[in-house]
């Protein structure tokens, strides 16, 4: 150790500058570290991992890398060589992560609580199917009417809410893998439901056309005469397509498609194709000219026919999956290999929506990481990981092409309350001695009440659910602050800076 400091003492240095123990880090350290942050951040974002995996994995990576690049911290080391690893922040984070995961798994075993994702799959599938069929029922009923009404706004709301409904189902399907590991009846059900998960996405563009037609239709001109001529075939196609969708939904819910179920799906799909041909023939008999007067009507009939086509394609896909099931169950190794392939599937990774999601979030995270590393003065502390870590937990949704003002407002409110409320809560503890039973019990009660209240908001409020999650998530760390922090002015100043 003396030799090290003697060599550092002889090194060329300037007042206020840094002298590095490792000359390689002095020359290349920051460049390599920034490259590490940029590459790993992009790998997290471009992968098809679950959103929670991306957020929390990325947040800890940014935190550790900022601390590594901080000259006053560097690589944390223990006092004794043989216990070096067990005294570092790395080990604490790993140990508490494993312990938290174990407790979360045990919590799902509570009887009658329905905490398993697998227990929600059938209900989610029924909800999504009902939402889609209701949208088409209401749309056909409205556009075959005679005048505008407020019902068009209800249809618009239902179409917009479908993405949220299917998102909940998607989360349950993703989480169910860890409960089945791709083995058994639950795994077969999940595999079929995962195929169904792609269905709402495949008809999303069609529903946007329907929404546009419903909102723009004026019911003037030749609307009534034209729509009455195609009403019968259109309603027949609607009924048969809805029936096919429910047949597919029922087969997925059962978790197994035998030969009888596959035959039933194929027959139902065949009747849908016949009704498509009947609607096309009725449309041709009308011989409508391309005009602004009938543009919404023609677009809607095309959307209806296209929806029927996508539904029959989905039915054929299910029949194909049923044939693949006969080959038997996969081994654990095959399941893990398939999961890795799905996570790094180039087709999904480089889809335009997902690529834009990764690019937007990568750029914003890297910008605030540079600010946190270099900015100093005013409200900024140099080498602060607060901004990039916070931003990594507030990622813009995959496929989002517009600013969600309500969601952004909830983000701002949730983060602000999550940073400020714990300061008020823990200030109460400043009146107690550090080592006392009264302080221990008071802090335990405050933590339980705080987390319980905002967790209740998260699970029970549709409007404030996201805010409750953020307040609980960002506040829990500050509630566990060491005792000596509560009497330090600089502690509260740093928290208000955040």
Tab-separated table of C-alpha atoms in Angstrom:
chain	number	residue	atom	x	y	z
A	1	UNK	CA	0.000	0.000	0.000
A	2	UNK	CA	2.886	2.396	0.831
A	3	UNK	CA	4.497	1.692	-2.541
A	4	UNK	CA	1.207	2.504	-4.290
A	5	UNK	CA	0.836	5.886	-2.636
A	6	UNK	CA	4.560	6.642	-3.111
A	7	UNK	CA	4.121	6.093	-6.872
A	8	UNK	CA	1.031	8.244	-6.900
A	9	UNK	CA	2.868	10.993	-5.035
A	10	UNK	CA	5.534	11.068	-7.744
A	11	UNK	CA	2.965	11.227	-10.541
A	12	UNK	CA	2.477	14.372	-12.590
A	13	UNK	CA	-0.651	16.111	-11.375
A	14	UNK	CA	-2.347	19.480	-11.266
A	15	UNK	CA	-4.135	21.178	-8.439
A	16	UNK	CA	-7.768	20.052	-8.335
A	17	UNK	CA	-7.099	17.175	-10.731
A	18	UNK	CA	-7.352	13.441	-10.188
A	19	UNK	CA	-4.491	10.972	-10.035
A	20	UNK	CA	-5.575	7.476	-11.070
A	21	UNK	CA	-4.219	4.327	-9.540
A	22	UNK	CA	-4.941	2.558	-12.841
A	23	UNK	CA	-3.324	4.377	-15.771
A	24	UNK	CA	-5.489	2.453	-18.235
A	25	UNK	CA	-8.617	3.855	-16.611
A	26	UNK	CA	-7.127	7.345	-16.835
A	27	UNK	CA	-6.788	6.953	-20.601
A	28	UNK	CA	-9.783	4.806	-21.541
A	29	UNK	CA	-11.897	4.376	-18.411
A	30	UNK	CA	-14.671	6.892	-19.039
A	31	UNK	CA	-14.958	5.976	-22.719
A	32	UNK	CA	-15.247	2.262	-21.970
A	33	UNK	CA	-17.706	2.905	-19.123
A	34	UNK	CA	-19.954	5.092	-21.275
A	35	UNK	CA	-19.817	2.483	-24.041
A	36	UNK	CA	-20.849	-0.145	-21.493
A	37	UNK	CA	-23.806	1.959	-20.353
A	38	UNK	CA	-24.908	2.699	-23.933
A	39	UNK	CA	-24.644	-0.904	-25.183
A	40	UNK	CA	-26.193	-2.598	-22.149
A	41	UNK	CA	-29.021	-0.037	-22.015
A	42	UNK	CA	-29.848	-0.694	-25.672
A	43	UNK	CA	-29.697	-4.474	-25.140
A	44	UNK	CA	-32.172	-4.192	-22.275
A	45	UNK	CA	-34.550	-2.007	-24.297
A	46	UNK	CA	-34.388	-3.849	-27.619
A	47	UNK	CA	-34.920	-7.265	-26.023
A	48	UNK	CA	-38.401	-8.750	-25.807
A	49	UNK	CA	-38.133	-9.275	-22.046
A	50	UNK	CA	-40.983	-8.444	-19.698
A	51	UNK	CA	-41.275	-4.735	-18.994
A	52	UNK	CA	-40.542	-5.152	-15.279
A	53	UNK	CA	-37.385	-7.115	-16.097
A	54	UNK	CA	-36.215	-4.313	-18.361
A	55	UNK	CA	-37.024	-1.515	-15.919
A	56	UNK	CA	-35.485	-2.919	-12.757
A	57	UNK	CA	-32.522	-4.595	-14.436
A	58	UNK	CA	-31.717	-1.374	-16.261
A	59	UNK	CA	-32.183	0.831	-13.187
A	60	UNK	CA	-29.690	-1.194	-11.120
A	61	UNK	CA	-27.201	-1.292	-13.985
A	62	UNK	CA	-27.302	2.505	-14.295
A	63	UNK	CA	-26.942	2.877	-10.530
A	64	UNK	CA	-23.932	0.559	-10.283
A	65	UNK	CA	-22.203	2.060	-13.331
A	66	UNK	CA	-22.592	5.630	-12.068
A	67	UNK	CA	-21.124	4.610	-8.710
A	68	UNK	CA	-18.307	2.753	-10.481
A	69	UNK	CA	-17.464	5.903	-12.469
A	70	UNK	CA	-17.605	8.085	-9.343
A	71	UNK	CA	-13.970	8.621	-8.183
A	72	UNK	CA	-15.030	8.888	-4.542
A	73	UNK	CA	-16.715	5.467	-4.677
A	74	UNK	CA	-15.358	3.219	-7.404
A	75	UNK	CA	-15.582	-0.504	-6.770
A	76	UNK	CA	-16.888	-1.122	-3.221
A	77	UNK	CA	-14.642	-3.379	-1.168
A	78	UNK	CA	-14.836	-4.941	2.249
A	79	UNK	CA	-12.284	-4.373	5.013
A	80	UNK	CA	-11.176	-8.003	5.041
A	81	UNK	CA	-10.126	-9.764	1.857
A	82	UNK	CA	-12.035	-12.996	2.585
A	83	UNK	CA	-15.332	-11.181	3.277
A	84	UNK	CA	-14.844	-8.550	0.592
A	85	UNK	CA	-17.862	-9.537	-1.547
A	86	UNK	CA	-20.275	-9.991	1.361
A	87	UNK	CA	-19.814	-6.412	2.552
A	88	UNK	CA	-20.532	-4.748	-0.775
A	89	UNK	CA	-23.732	-3.174	-2.033
A	90	UNK	CA	-23.782	-5.738	-4.830
A	91	UNK	CA	-24.269	-8.624	-2.426
A	92	UNK	CA	-26.905	-6.748	-0.412
A	93	UNK	CA	-28.904	-6.043	-3.566
A	94	UNK	CA	-28.623	-9.648	-4.772
A	95	UNK	CA	-29.549	-11.092	-1.368
A	96	UNK	CA	-32.566	-8.834	-0.843
A	97	UNK	CA	-33.721	-9.482	-4.421
A	98	UNK	CA	-33.686	-13.234	-3.886
A	99	UNK	CA	-35.407	-12.873	-0.502
A	100	UNK	CA	-38.070	-10.572	-1.975
A	101	UNK	CA	-38.693	-12.966	-4.875
A	102	UNK	CA	-39.111	-15.883	-2.463
A	103	UNK	CA	-41.588	-13.910	-0.327
A	104	UNK	CA	-43.529	-12.858	-3.446
A	105	UNK	CA	-43.788	-16.495	-4.565
A	106	UNK	CA	-44.926	-17.611	-1.118
A	107	UNK	CA	-47.551	-14.845	-1.091
A	108	UNK	CA	-49.169	-16.292	-4.227
A	109	UNK	CA	-49.882	-19.504	-2.317
A	110	UNK	CA	-52.449	-17.810	-0.052
A	111	UNK	CA	-55.666	-19.882	-0.372
A	112	UNK	CA	-58.613	-18.355	-2.300
A	113	UNK	CA	-56.634	-15.192	-3.144
A	114	UNK	CA	-56.351	-15.976	-6.916
A	115	UNK	CA	-52.854	-14.483	-7.099
A	116	UNK	CA	-51.573	-16.878	-9.779
A	117	UNK	CA	-51.490	-15.468	-13.307
A	118	UNK	CA	-52.730	-18.822	-14.634
A	119	UNK	CA	-55.977	-18.377	-12.680
A	120	UNK	CA	-56.757	-15.186	-14.617
A	121	UNK	CA	-56.089	-16.424	-18.143
A	122	UNK	CA	-59.562	-17.768	-18.921
A	123	UNK	CA	-61.235	-14.659	-17.474
A	124	UNK	CA	-58.926	-12.370	-19.459
A	125	UNK	CA	-59.669	-14.242	-22.678
A	126	UNK	CA	-63.421	-13.976	-22.122
A	127	UNK	CA	-63.121	-10.259	-21.359
A	128	UNK	CA	-61.113	-9.521	-24.520
A	129	UNK	CA	-63.466	-11.592	-26.695
A	130	UNK	CA	-66.539	-9.904	-25.233
A	131	UNK	CA	-64.998	-6.471	-25.735
A	132	UNK	CA	-64.264	-7.177	-29.425
A	133	UNK	CA	-67.690	-8.651	-30.180
A	134	UNK	CA	-69.447	-5.763	-28.400
A	135	UNK	CA	-67.502	-3.229	-30.445
A	136	UNK	CA	-68.627	-4.837	-33.697
A	137	UNK	CA	-72.229	-5.250	-32.481
A	138	UNK	CA	-72.448	-1.575	-31.574
A	139	UNK	CA	-70.679	-0.418	-34.744
A	140	UNK	CA	-72.936	-2.396	-37.093
A	141	UNK	CA	-76.032	-1.312	-35.189
A	142	UNK	CA	-74.976	2.339	-35.311
A	143	UNK	CA	-73.900	2.540	-38.961
A	144	UNK	CA	-77.022	0.743	-40.177
A	145	UNK	CA	-79.089	3.378	-38.373
A	146	UNK	CA	-80.487	6.626	-39.732
A	147	UNK	CA	-78.898	9.440	-37.732
A	148	UNK	CA	-75.944	10.445	-35.608
A	149	UNK	CA	-76.060	9.850	-31.867
A	150	UNK	CA	-73.827	9.894	-28.806
A	151	UNK	CA	-73.341	6.164	-29.240
A	152	UNK	CA	-70.431	6.866	-31.580
A	153	UNK	CA	-68.435	8.238	-28.631
A	154	UNK	CA	-69.147	5.090	-26.634
A	155	UNK	CA	-67.791	3.031	-29.538
A	156	UNK	CA	-64.684	5.235	-29.678
A	157	UNK	CA	-64.075	4.745	-25.953
A	158	UNK	CA	-64.541	0.969	-26.243
A	159	UNK	CA	-62.002	0.756	-29.097
A	160	UNK	CA	-59.468	2.842	-27.170
A	161	UNK	CA	-59.917	0.749	-24.012
A	162	UNK	CA	-59.323	-2.538	-25.873
A	163	UNK	CA	-55.566	-1.959	-25.852
A	164	UNK	CA	-55.578	-1.588	-22.064
A	165	UNK	CA	-57.711	-4.706	-21.638
A	166	UNK	CA	-55.468	-6.783	-23.895
A	167	UNK	CA	-52.386	-5.361	-22.119
A	168	UNK	CA	-53.603	-6.784	-18.792
A	169	UNK	CA	-54.140	-10.171	-20.448
A	170	UNK	CA	-50.669	-9.981	-22.003
A	171	UNK	CA	-49.085	-9.350	-18.578
A	172	UNK	CA	-50.892	-12.352	-17.099
A	173	UNK	CA	-49.814	-14.561	-20.006
A	174	UNK	CA	-46.178	-13.475	-19.632
A	175	UNK	CA	-46.239	-14.040	-15.874
A	176	UNK	CA	-47.871	-17.440	-16.239
A	177	UNK	CA	-44.716	-18.875	-17.807
A	178	UNK	CA	-42.969	-18.755	-14.439
A	179	UNK	CA	-45.866	-20.694	-12.894
A	180	UNK	CA	-45.896	-23.489	-15.485
A	181	UNK	CA	-42.353	-23.529	-16.974
A	182	UNK	CA	-43.960	-24.675	-20.232
A	183	UNK	CA	-45.048	-28.015	-18.773
A	184	UNK	CA	-48.488	-29.580	-18.225
A	185	UNK	CA	-52.057	-28.485	-18.951
A	186	UNK	CA	-51.439	-24.933	-17.723
A	187	UNK	CA	-48.571	-24.600	-20.182
A	188	UNK	CA	-50.727	-25.827	-23.084
A	189	UNK	CA	-53.436	-23.357	-22.107
A	190	UNK	CA	-50.874	-20.558	-21.894
A	191	UNK	CA	-49.474	-21.484	-25.331
A	192	UNK	CA	-52.927	-21.249	-26.911
A	193	UNK	CA	-53.721	-18.019	-25.065
A	194	UNK	CA	-50.403	-16.561	-26.170
A	195	UNK	CA	-51.526	-17.215	-29.746
A	196	UNK	CA	-54.820	-15.471	-28.935
A	197	UNK	CA	-52.852	-12.558	-27.448
A	198	UNK	CA	-51.688	-11.584	-30.956
A	199	UNK	CA	-55.265	-11.429	-32.252
A	200	UNK	CA	-56.276	-7.998	-30.812
A	201	UNK	CA	-53.032	-6.552	-32.183
A	202	UNK	CA	-53.722	-7.997	-35.626
A	203	UNK	CA	-57.097	-6.235	-35.843
A	204	UNK	CA	-56.008	-2.962	-34.236
A	205	UNK	CA	-55.646	-1.178	-37.571
A	206	UNK	CA	-59.086	-2.441	-38.624
A	207	UNK	CA	-60.693	-1.058	-35.471
A	208	UNK	CA	-59.071	2.327	-36.089
A	209	UNK	CA	-60.811	2.367	-39.483
A	210	UNK	CA	-64.090	1.486	-37.772
A	211	UNK	CA	-63.610	4.301	-35.271
A	212	UNK	CA	-62.944	6.783	-38.058
A	213	UNK	CA	-66.049	5.661	-39.971
A	214	UNK	CA	-68.272	5.840	-36.898
A	215	UNK	CA	-67.081	9.334	-35.940
A	216	UNK	CA	-67.209	10.727	-39.505
A	217	UNK	CA	-70.478	9.264	-40.817
A	218	UNK	CA	-73.132	11.956	-41.408
A	219	UNK	CA	-76.002	9.642	-42.565
A	220	UNK	CA	-76.765	11.927	-45.519
A	221	UNK	CA	-77.165	11.259	-49.234
A	222	UNK	CA	-77.574	7.638	-50.332
A	223	UNK	CA	-76.617	6.178	-46.975
A	224	UNK	CA	-79.951	4.548	-46.133
A	225	UNK	CA	-80.617	3.031	-49.564
A	226	UNK	CA	-77.104	1.629	-49.895
A	227	UNK	CA	-76.845	0.189	-46.386
A	228	UNK	CA	-80.243	-1.509	-46.569
A	229	UNK	CA	-79.152	-3.454	-49.646
A	230	UNK	CA	-76.108	-4.936	-47.870
A	231	UNK	CA	-77.584	-5.133	-44.377
A	232	UNK	CA	-78.598	-8.800	-44.478
A	233	UNK	CA	-75.251	-10.215	-45.671
A	234	UNK	CA	-73.322	-7.847	-43.375
A	235	UNK	CA	-75.259	-8.887	-40.268
A	236	UNK	CA	-74.936	-12.561	-41.245
A	237	UNK	CA	-71.158	-12.164	-41.620
A	238	UNK	CA	-71.014	-10.380	-38.266
A	239	UNK	CA	-72.900	-13.166	-36.478
A	240	UNK	CA	-70.821	-15.973	-38.036
A	241	UNK	CA	-67.520	-14.211	-37.318
A	242	UNK	CA	-68.520	-13.611	-33.707
A	243	UNK	CA	-69.481	-17.264	-33.383
A	244	UNK	CA	-66.107	-18.330	-34.808
A	245	UNK	CA	-64.310	-16.044	-32.360
A	246	UNK	CA	-66.191	-17.538	-29.400
A	247	UNK	CA	-65.455	-21.071	-30.626
A	248	UNK	CA	-61.735	-20.216	-30.779
A	249	UNK	CA	-61.919	-18.549	-27.372
A	250	UNK	CA	-63.555	-21.614	-25.836
A	251	UNK	CA	-60.923	-23.918	-27.337
A	252	UNK	CA	-58.089	-21.772	-25.945
A	253	UNK	CA	-59.715	-21.665	-22.504
A	254	UNK	CA	-59.932	-25.460	-22.400
A	255	UNK	CA	-56.184	-25.657	-22.934
A	256	UNK	CA	-56.463	-28.491	-25.446
A	257	UNK	CA	-57.771	-28.689	-29.001
A	258	UNK	CA	-58.706	-32.253	-29.910
A	259	UNK	CA	-59.858	-33.466	-33.302
A	260	UNK	CA	-63.522	-32.641	-32.620
A	261	UNK	CA	-62.677	-29.076	-31.528
A	262	UNK	CA	-60.406	-28.602	-34.541
A	263	UNK	CA	-63.165	-29.835	-36.859
A	264	UNK	CA	-65.645	-27.454	-35.241
A	265	UNK	CA	-63.285	-24.526	-35.731
A	266	UNK	CA	-62.693	-25.452	-39.381
A	267	UNK	CA	-66.442	-25.740	-40.118
A	268	UNK	CA	-67.142	-22.396	-38.469
A	269	UNK	CA	-64.319	-20.751	-40.440
A	270	UNK	CA	-65.745	-22.199	-43.664
A	271	UNK	CA	-69.182	-20.628	-43.010
A	272	UNK	CA	-67.493	-17.273	-42.384
A	273	UNK	CA	-65.779	-17.470	-45.776
A	274	UNK	CA	-69.129	-18.266	-47.418
A	275	UNK	CA	-70.715	-15.201	-45.810
A	276	UNK	CA	-67.779	-13.088	-46.946
A	277	UNK	CA	-68.530	-14.145	-50.513
A	278	UNK	CA	-72.225	-13.337	-49.993
A	279	UNK	CA	-71.378	-9.820	-48.754
A	280	UNK	CA	-69.084	-9.274	-51.731
A	281	UNK	CA	-71.866	-10.344	-54.118
A	282	UNK	CA	-74.359	-7.982	-52.441
A	283	UNK	CA	-71.855	-5.146	-52.650
A	284	UNK	CA	-71.263	-5.828	-56.361
A	285	UNK	CA	-75.013	-5.804	-57.077
A	286	UNK	CA	-75.256	-2.309	-55.584
A	287	UNK	CA	-72.472	-1.126	-57.948
A	288	UNK	CA	-71.721	1.932	-55.775
A	289	UNK	CA	-69.570	4.629	-57.299
A	290	UNK	CA	-66.502	5.817	-55.467
A	291	UNK	CA	-67.631	9.058	-53.895
A	292	UNK	CA	-67.250	11.083	-50.707
A	293	UNK	CA	-70.933	10.435	-49.935
A	294	UNK	CA	-70.452	6.676	-49.414
A	295	UNK	CA	-66.788	6.616	-48.424
A	296	UNK	CA	-67.391	5.783	-44.741
A	297	UNK	CA	-69.926	3.069	-45.626
A	298	UNK	CA	-67.571	1.402	-48.109
A	299	UNK	CA	-64.617	1.582	-45.721
A	300	UNK	CA	-66.695	0.043	-42.947
A	301	UNK	CA	-67.831	-2.889	-45.095
A	302	UNK	CA	-64.229	-3.482	-46.153
A	303	UNK	CA	-63.159	-3.379	-42.472
A	304	UNK	CA	-65.900	-5.877	-41.568
A	305	UNK	CA	-64.774	-8.251	-44.305
A	306	UNK	CA	-61.128	-7.798	-43.322
A	307	UNK	CA	-61.961	-8.559	-39.678
A	308	UNK	CA	-63.642	-11.796	-40.816
A	309	UNK	CA	-60.516	-12.648	-42.836
A	310	UNK	CA	-58.185	-12.071	-39.866
A	311	UNK	CA	-60.448	-14.182	-37.658
A	312	UNK	CA	-60.415	-17.119	-40.087
A	313	UNK	CA	-56.620	-16.812	-40.337
A	314	UNK	CA	-56.420	-16.966	-36.557
A	315	UNK	CA	-58.691	-20.033	-36.537
A	316	UNK	CA	-56.393	-21.773	-39.032
A	317	UNK	CA	-53.441	-20.917	-36.783
A	318	UNK	CA	-55.143	-22.573	-33.797
A	319	UNK	CA	-55.817	-25.727	-35.816
A	320	UNK	CA	-52.135	-25.796	-36.754
A	321	UNK	CA	-51.135	-25.441	-33.086
A	322	UNK	CA	-53.439	-28.338	-32.225
A	323	UNK	CA	-51.536	-30.579	-34.654
A	324	UNK	CA	-48.204	-29.494	-33.155
A	325	UNK	CA	-49.410	-30.416	-29.648
A	326	UNK	CA	-49.593	-34.086	-30.594
A	327	UNK	CA	-45.789	-34.256	-30.702
A	328	UNK	CA	-45.650	-34.285	-26.868
A	329	UNK	CA	-44.300	-32.044	-24.100
A	330	UNK	CA	-40.993	-30.234	-24.266
A	331	UNK	CA	-38.204	-30.813	-21.784
A	332	UNK	CA	-37.051	-28.084	-19.374
A	333	UNK	CA	-34.009	-27.481	-21.569
A	334	UNK	CA	-36.184	-27.033	-24.687
A	335	UNK	CA	-38.504	-24.674	-22.805
A	336	UNK	CA	-35.562	-22.533	-21.648
A	337	UNK	CA	-34.068	-22.517	-25.138
A	338	UNK	CA	-37.391	-21.437	-26.640
A	339	UNK	CA	-37.708	-18.657	-24.039
A	340	UNK	CA	-34.248	-17.367	-24.965
A	341	UNK	CA	-35.139	-17.426	-28.668
A	342	UNK	CA	-38.381	-15.551	-27.978
A	343	UNK	CA	-36.529	-12.919	-25.928
A	344	UNK	CA	-34.012	-12.269	-28.705
A	345	UNK	CA	-36.224	-12.917	-31.734
A	346	UNK	CA	-35.037	-10.477	-34.460
A	347	UNK	CA	-38.518	-10.303	-36.010
A	348	UNK	CA	-39.973	-8.869	-32.820
A	349	UNK	CA	-36.928	-6.843	-31.796
A	350	UNK	CA	-36.747	-4.912	-35.056
A	351	UNK	CA	-40.434	-4.283	-35.606
A	352	UNK	CA	-40.891	-0.571	-36.189
A	353	UNK	CA	-42.962	-0.001	-33.035
A	354	UNK	CA	-40.539	-1.838	-30.741
A	355	UNK	CA	-37.462	-0.316	-32.395
A	356	UNK	CA	-38.905	3.179	-31.904
A	357	UNK	CA	-39.712	2.306	-28.275
A	358	UNK	CA	-36.089	1.277	-27.702
A	359	UNK	CA	-34.642	4.301	-29.531
A	360	UNK	CA	-36.787	6.878	-27.708
A	361	UNK	CA	-36.073	5.501	-24.265
A	362	UNK	CA	-32.381	4.885	-24.986
A	363	UNK	CA	-31.837	8.470	-26.143
A	364	UNK	CA	-33.616	10.028	-23.154
A	365	UNK	CA	-31.847	7.768	-20.626
A	366	UNK	CA	-28.404	8.434	-22.121
A	367	UNK	CA	-28.993	12.200	-22.120
A	368	UNK	CA	-29.883	12.295	-18.414
A	369	UNK	CA	-27.010	9.884	-17.614
A	370	UNK	CA	-24.562	12.360	-19.178
A	371	UNK	CA	-26.222	15.200	-17.239
A	372	UNK	CA	-25.976	13.239	-13.995
A	373	UNK	CA	-22.293	12.469	-14.647
A	374	UNK	CA	-21.107	15.953	-15.666
A	375	UNK	CA	-23.593	18.533	-14.287
A	376	UNK	CA	-22.613	20.195	-11.006
A	377	UNK	CA	-24.037	23.193	-9.197
A	378	UNK	CA	-27.491	24.592	-8.542
A	379	UNK	CA	-29.832	21.597	-8.157
A	380	UNK	CA	-27.341	19.167	-9.708
A	381	UNK	CA	-24.888	16.939	-7.857
A	382	UNK	CA	-22.160	15.410	-9.974
A	383	UNK	CA	-22.119	11.600	-10.314
A	384	UNK	CA	-25.794	11.417	-9.340
A	385	UNK	CA	-27.672	8.386	-10.658
A	386	UNK	CA	-31.096	9.701	-9.540
A	387	UNK	CA	-32.211	11.055	-12.935
A	388	UNK	CA	-31.308	8.063	-15.160
A	389	UNK	CA	-32.586	5.526	-12.625
A	390	UNK	CA	-35.879	7.414	-12.209
A	391	UNK	CA	-36.320	7.712	-15.972
A	392	UNK	CA	-35.604	4.001	-16.494
A	393	UNK	CA	-38.581	3.249	-14.229
A	394	UNK	CA	-40.872	5.584	-16.218
A	395	UNK	CA	-40.399	4.249	-19.739
A	396	UNK	CA	-42.621	5.372	-22.604
A	397	UNK	CA	-44.989	2.569	-23.595
A	398	UNK	CA	-44.070	0.223	-26.425
A	399	UNK	CA	-45.748	1.328	-29.648
A	400	UNK	CA	-46.817	4.710	-28.305
A	401	UNK	CA	-46.816	7.322	-31.081
A	402	UNK	CA	-48.351	10.216	-29.166
A	403	UNK	CA	-47.933	12.029	-25.864
A	404	UNK	CA	-50.259	10.614	-23.219
A	405	UNK	CA	-50.962	13.767	-21.202
A	406	UNK	CA	-52.870	11.996	-18.441
A	407	UNK	CA	-50.165	9.350	-18.051
A	408	UNK	CA	-47.429	12.009	-18.014
A	409	UNK	CA	-49.328	14.005	-15.389
A	410	UNK	CA	-49.679	10.878	-13.275
A	411	UNK	CA	-45.944	10.213	-13.668
A	412	UNK	CA	-45.109	13.707	-12.443
A	413	UNK	CA	-47.549	13.497	-9.545
A	414	UNK	CA	-46.467	9.983	-8.535
A	415	UNK	CA	-42.722	10.719	-8.556
A	416	UNK	CA	-43.170	14.047	-6.743
A	417	UNK	CA	-45.314	12.547	-3.988
A	418	UNK	CA	-43.060	9.503	-3.793
A	419	UNK	CA	-40.073	11.767	-3.141
A	420	UNK	CA	-41.751	14.283	-0.800
A	421	UNK	CA	-44.193	12.311	1.362
A	422	UNK	CA	-41.513	10.011	2.889
A	423	UNK	CA	-39.563	13.099	4.003
A	424	UNK	CA	-42.586	14.249	5.975
A	425	UNK	CA	-43.243	10.746	7.310
A	426	UNK	CA	-39.698	9.983	8.483
A	427	UNK	CA	-39.266	13.455	10.030
A	428	UNK	CA	-41.473	12.160	12.838
A	429	UNK	CA	-38.722	9.683	13.709
A	430	UNK	CA	-36.240	12.481	14.397
A	431	UNK	CA	-37.741	12.943	17.861
A	432	UNK	CA	-36.764	9.404	18.935
A	433	UNK	CA	-33.376	8.095	19.977
A	434	UNK	CA	-31.676	5.963	17.352
A	435	UNK	CA	-31.497	2.856	19.519
A	436	UNK	CA	-34.908	2.562	21.180
A	437	UNK	CA	-37.905	0.283	21.115
A	438	UNK	CA	-40.238	3.249	20.590
A	439	UNK	CA	-38.390	4.282	17.426
A	440	UNK	CA	-38.328	0.698	16.091
A	441	UNK	CA	-42.059	0.227	16.581
A	442	UNK	CA	-42.947	3.690	15.240
A	443	UNK	CA	-40.881	3.237	12.069
A	444	UNK	CA	-42.356	-0.241	11.501
A	445	UNK	CA	-45.911	1.099	11.870
A	446	UNK	CA	-45.226	4.074	9.553
A	447	UNK	CA	-43.774	1.819	6.854
A	448	UNK	CA	-46.673	-0.651	7.069
A	449	UNK	CA	-49.333	2.079	6.961
A	450	UNK	CA	-47.622	3.939	4.079
A	451	UNK	CA	-47.123	0.858	1.872
A	452	UNK	CA	-50.528	-0.636	2.709
A	453	UNK	CA	-52.402	2.568	1.867
A	454	UNK	CA	-50.771	3.174	-1.512
A	455	UNK	CA	-50.826	-0.539	-2.414
A	456	UNK	CA	-54.573	-0.449	-1.749
A	457	UNK	CA	-54.870	2.542	-4.097
A	458	UNK	CA	-52.856	0.663	-6.728
A	459	UNK	CA	-55.081	-2.426	-6.641
A	460	UNK	CA	-58.468	-0.735	-6.233
A	461	UNK	CA	-58.454	2.528	-8.203
A	462	UNK	CA	-58.611	2.544	-11.995
A	463	UNK	CA	-57.778	6.249	-12.171
A	464	UNK	CA	-55.071	6.528	-9.494
A	465	UNK	CA	-53.574	3.038	-9.767
A	466	UNK	CA	-50.384	4.179	-11.509
A	467	UNK	CA	-49.902	7.088	-9.091
A	468	UNK	CA	-50.270	4.761	-6.095
A	469	UNK	CA	-47.684	2.384	-7.561
A	470	UNK	CA	-45.152	5.192	-8.090
A	471	UNK	CA	-45.679	6.733	-4.635
A	472	UNK	CA	-45.175	3.353	-2.956
A	473	UNK	CA	-42.226	2.356	-5.172
A	474	UNK	CA	-40.244	5.591	-4.913
A	475	UNK	CA	-41.107	6.130	-1.248
A	476	UNK	CA	-40.168	2.750	0.198
A	477	UNK	CA	-36.399	3.350	-0.113
A	478	UNK	CA	-36.528	6.634	1.818
A	479	UNK	CA	-38.603	5.117	4.593
A	480	UNK	CA	-35.649	2.824	5.361
A	481	UNK	CA	-33.103	5.668	5.713
A	482	UNK	CA	-30.473	5.251	8.473
A	483	UNK	CA	-31.163	6.942	11.779
A	484	UNK	CA	-28.384	9.538	11.638
A	485	UNK	CA	-29.758	10.965	8.373
A	486	UNK	CA	-32.871	12.385	10.018
A	487	UNK	CA	-30.953	15.038	11.944
A	488	UNK	CA	-28.789	16.218	9.054
A	489	UNK	CA	-29.759	19.329	7.092
A	490	UNK	CA	-27.868	18.221	3.995
A	491	UNK	CA	-29.959	15.003	3.909
A	492	UNK	CA	-33.228	16.929	3.523
A	493	UNK	CA	-31.618	19.347	1.046
A	494	UNK	CA	-30.476	16.468	-1.173
A	495	UNK	CA	-33.939	14.874	-1.049
A	496	UNK	CA	-35.641	18.106	-2.097
A	497	UNK	CA	-33.160	18.398	-4.967
A	498	UNK	CA	-34.360	15.051	-6.225
